[in-house]
mmCIF file of C-alpha atoms in Angstrom:
data_model
loop_
_atom_site.group_PDB
_atom_site.id
_atom_site.type_symbol
_atom_site.label_atom_id
_atom_site.label_comp_id
_atom_site.label_asym_id
_atom_site.label_seq_id
_atom_site.Cartn_x
_atom_site.Cartn_y
_atom_site.Cartn_z
ATOM 1 C CA MET A 214 -49.944 21.932 -26.677
ATOM 2 C CA ALA A 215 -47.099 19.393 -26.604
ATOM 3 C CA ALA A 216 -43.619 20.550 -27.481
ATOM 4 C CA ASN A 217 -40.980 18.385 -29.090
ATOM 5 C CA MET A 218 -37.258 18.531 -29.742
ATOM 6 C CA SER A 219 -37.624 21.811 -31.632
ATOM 7 C CA HIS A 220 -38.937 23.629 -28.552
ATOM 8 C CA PRO A 221 -37.674 27.215 -28.789
ATOM 9 C CA SER A 222 -35.631 28.486 -25.881
ATOM 10 C CA SER A 223 -35.579 32.137 -25.062
ATOM 11 C CA THR A 224 -31.927 32.500 -24.124
ATOM 12 C CA ARG A 225 -28.412 31.390 -24.961
ATOM 13 C CA PRO A 226 -27.614 27.673 -25.082
ATOM 14 C CA ALA A 227 -26.299 25.909 -22.018
ATOM 15 C CA ALA A 228 -22.549 25.689 -21.546
ATOM 16 C CA ALA A 229 -20.364 23.149 -19.817
ATOM 17 C CA GLY A 230 -19.904 23.490 -16.072
ATOM 18 C CA LYS A 231 -22.215 23.981 -13.147
ATOM 19 C CA PHE A 232 -25.897 24.718 -13.558
ATOM 20 C CA GLN A 233 -28.646 25.425 -11.073
ATOM 21 C CA LEU A 234 -32.354 24.899 -10.654
ATOM 22 C CA VAL A 235 -33.967 27.389 -8.292
ATOM 23 C CA GLY A 236 -37.528 26.485 -7.342
ATOM 24 C CA THR A 237 -40.212 28.782 -6.006
ATOM 25 C CA VAL A 238 -43.865 28.413 -5.022
ATOM 26 C CA ALA A 239 -45.868 31.633 -5.426
ATOM 27 C CA GLY A 240 -42.581 33.556 -5.429
ATOM 28 C CA VAL A 241 -41.275 31.992 -2.197
ATOM 29 C CA ASP A 242 -38.009 30.009 -2.350
ATOM 30 C CA ALA A 243 -38.735 26.280 -2.098
ATOM 31 C CA CYS A 244 -35.686 24.373 -3.390
ATOM 32 C CA HIS A 245 -32.269 24.895 -4.940
ATOM 33 C CA LEU A 246 -29.852 22.585 -6.720
ATOM 34 C CA VAL A 247 -26.329 23.508 -7.871
ATOM 35 C CA TRP A 248 -24.743 20.641 -9.780
ATOM 36 C CA ASP A 249 -22.061 19.835 -12.324
ATOM 37 C CA GLN A 250 -23.219 16.411 -13.522
ATOM 38 C CA ASP A 251 -24.508 15.645 -17.013
ATOM 39 C CA GLU A 252 -27.792 14.154 -15.796
ATOM 40 C CA ILE A 253 -30.244 14.695 -12.953
ATOM 41 C CA VAL A 254 -33.685 13.371 -12.044
ATOM 42 C CA VAL A 255 -36.309 15.649 -10.483
ATOM 43 C CA GLY A 256 -39.379 14.405 -8.630
ATOM 44 C CA SER A 257 -40.979 13.896 -5.234
ATOM 45 C CA ALA A 258 -39.106 10.664 -4.371
ATOM 46 C CA ILE A 259 -36.280 10.971 -1.877
ATOM 47 C CA GLN A 260 -33.973 9.179 -4.345
ATOM 48 C CA CYS A 261 -34.217 12.049 -6.878
ATOM 49 C CA ASP A 262 -31.321 14.468 -7.306
ATOM 50 C CA LEU A 263 -33.723 17.356 -6.650
ATOM 51 C CA VAL A 264 -36.644 16.447 -4.403
ATOM 52 C CA ILE A 265 -39.789 18.517 -4.983
ATOM 53 C CA ALA A 266 -42.047 18.450 -1.916
ATOM 54 C CA ASP A 267 -45.328 18.867 -3.763
ATOM 55 C CA PRO A 268 -48.280 16.429 -3.799
ATOM 56 C CA LEU A 269 -48.877 17.292 -7.483
ATOM 57 C CA VAL A 270 -45.384 16.116 -8.489
ATOM 58 C CA PRO A 271 -44.906 12.422 -9.335
ATOM 59 C CA ARG A 272 -42.142 10.397 -7.717
ATOM 60 C CA ARG A 273 -40.054 10.784 -10.884
ATOM 61 C CA ALA A 274 -41.159 13.814 -12.895
ATOM 62 C CA PHE A 275 -38.380 14.543 -15.388
ATOM 63 C CA ARG A 276 -34.790 13.894 -16.335
ATOM 64 C CA LEU A 277 -32.498 16.735 -17.394
ATOM 65 C CA ARG A 278 -29.588 15.475 -19.482
ATOM 66 C CA ARG A 279 -26.647 17.279 -21.079
ATOM 67 C CA GLU A 280 -25.746 15.898 -24.516
ATOM 68 C CA TRP A 281 -22.300 16.479 -25.969
ATOM 69 C CA ARG A 282 -21.447 16.854 -29.660
ATOM 70 C CA HIS A 283 -17.897 16.595 -30.908
ATOM 71 C CA ALA A 284 -17.556 18.127 -34.371
ATOM 72 C CA ASP A 285 -13.891 17.263 -34.862
ATOM 73 C CA ALA A 286 -10.673 16.909 -32.889
ATOM 74 C CA SER A 287 -9.562 20.515 -33.521
ATOM 75 C CA ALA A 288 -12.798 22.127 -32.302
ATOM 76 C CA GLY A 289 -14.164 22.199 -28.789
ATOM 77 C CA CYS A 290 -17.202 20.192 -27.749
ATOM 78 C CA ASP A 291 -20.672 21.639 -28.106
ATOM 79 C CA ASN A 292 -23.446 20.663 -25.711
ATOM 80 C CA HIS A 293 -27.126 21.195 -25.099
ATOM 81 C CA TRP A 294 -29.664 20.122 -22.479
ATOM 82 C CA ILE A 295 -32.615 17.798 -23.042
ATOM 83 C CA LEU A 296 -35.598 17.572 -20.698
ATOM 84 C CA GLU A 297 -37.433 14.232 -20.755
ATOM 85 C CA ALA A 298 -40.669 14.028 -18.777
ATOM 86 C CA PHE A 299 -41.538 10.667 -17.236
ATOM 87 C CA PRO A 300 -45.029 9.187 -17.823
ATOM 88 C CA ARG A 301 -47.856 10.969 -15.975
ATOM 89 C CA ALA A 302 -45.697 14.055 -15.326
ATOM 90 C CA ARG A 303 -47.115 17.363 -16.504
ATOM 91 C CA THR A 304 -43.957 19.363 -17.148
ATOM 92 C CA TYR A 305 -43.965 22.778 -18.823
ATOM 93 C CA VAL A 306 -41.041 24.740 -20.265
ATOM 94 C CA ASN A 307 -41.747 28.429 -20.774
ATOM 95 C CA GLY A 308 -45.477 27.700 -20.643
ATOM 96 C CA ASP A 309 -45.525 24.808 -23.165
ATOM 97 C CA MET A 310 -46.082 21.203 -22.076
ATOM 98 C CA VAL A 311 -42.952 19.213 -22.909
ATOM 99 C CA HIS A 312 -42.519 15.452 -23.124
ATOM 100 C CA ARG A 313 -39.022 15.710 -24.602
ATOM 101 C CA GLY A 314 -37.331 18.930 -25.644
ATOM 102 C CA HIS A 315 -34.379 21.260 -25.469
ATOM 103 C CA VAL A 316 -33.906 23.613 -22.525
ATOM 104 C CA ALA A 317 -31.468 26.499 -22.210
ATOM 105 C CA TYR A 318 -30.266 28.751 -19.443
ATOM 106 C CA GLY A 319 -32.992 31.185 -18.495
ATOM 107 C CA ASP A 320 -35.835 28.760 -19.213
ATOM 108 C CA GLN A 321 -38.636 28.366 -16.683
ATOM 109 C CA ILE A 322 -39.751 24.794 -15.893
ATOM 110 C CA ALA A 323 -43.162 24.439 -14.222
ATOM 111 C CA LEU A 324 -44.047 21.313 -12.286
ATOM 112 C CA GLY A 325 -46.961 21.034 -9.859
ATOM 113 C CA CYS A 326 -47.000 24.249 -7.815
ATOM 114 C CA HIS A 327 -43.272 24.817 -8.420
ATOM 115 C CA GLN A 328 -41.567 27.129 -10.874
ATOM 116 C CA LEU A 329 -37.937 26.129 -11.527
ATOM 117 C CA ARG A 330 -35.488 28.556 -13.137
ATOM 118 C CA PHE A 331 -32.699 26.771 -15.073
ATOM 119 C CA SER A 332 -29.482 28.822 -15.181
ATOM 120 C CA ALA A 333 -25.696 28.766 -15.084
ATOM 121 C CA ALA A 334 -24.008 28.546 -11.692
ATOM 122 C CA GLU A 335 -20.505 29.536 -12.770
ATOM 123 C CA HIS A 336 -19.669 31.359 -9.541
ATOM 124 C CA GLU A 337 -20.941 28.716 -7.109
ATOM 125 C CA PRO A 338 -17.914 27.184 -5.350
ATOM 126 C CA ARG A 339 -19.487 23.756 -4.662
ATOM 127 C CA ASP A 340 -22.431 21.542 -5.503
ATOM 128 C CA ARG A 341 -25.373 21.775 -3.140
ATOM 129 C CA ARG A 342 -28.978 20.762 -2.613
ATOM 130 C CA ALA A 343 -31.416 22.680 -0.464
ATOM 131 C CA ASN A 344 -35.103 22.283 0.256
ATOM 132 C CA THR A 345 -37.243 24.579 2.341
ATOM 133 C CA ARG A 346 -39.168 22.701 5.004
ATOM 134 C CA ILE A 347 -42.850 22.457 4.146
ATOM 135 C CA ASP A 348 -43.992 24.160 7.352
ATOM 136 C CA ASP A 349 -41.539 27.041 6.716
ATOM 137 C CA LEU A 350 -42.753 27.362 3.118
ATOM 138 C CA CYS A 351 -46.394 27.403 4.234
ATOM 139 C CA GLN A 352 -45.607 30.023 6.888
ATOM 140 C CA ARG A 353 -43.862 32.272 4.333
ATOM 141 C CA LEU A 354 -46.776 31.912 1.903
ATOM 142 C CA LEU A 355 -49.254 32.836 4.666
ATOM 143 C CA GLU A 356 -47.145 35.848 5.667
ATOM 144 C CA ALA A 357 -46.937 36.984 2.040
ATOM 145 C CA GLY A 358 -50.723 36.668 1.692
ATOM 146 C CA GLU A 359 -50.354 34.474 -1.406
ATOM 147 C CA LEU A 360 -52.848 31.784 -0.333
#
């Protein structure tokens, strides 16, 4: 089932400031991005903002973009996040395949074997990117008995 711009999100809308994507494979930490930019690209290519080490993930899987709306000069800016999947990427938000749709903090984005939790990172002091080495991830999965 393909979702569109009216995709329902389960939690409050995204706010300005830092956000994070925390990725897991079978419950084991695999990657983590804390960022404060208005746009990121996620995929398996080294040039992506968040690199997903997964053979099921295309080089460029999806773009996550914050859109700003300015109602008038006296009111503050409102914003929301849009997820745009690139061609051939099978990207799911809260279980629904999404080609282009809204995402909000608390949403779960599934891509290949990875589950990515999108959330606020208000208390993170700096931007960061982290990926678990593949051999470490495999070892943790074997130890957890998940394979």
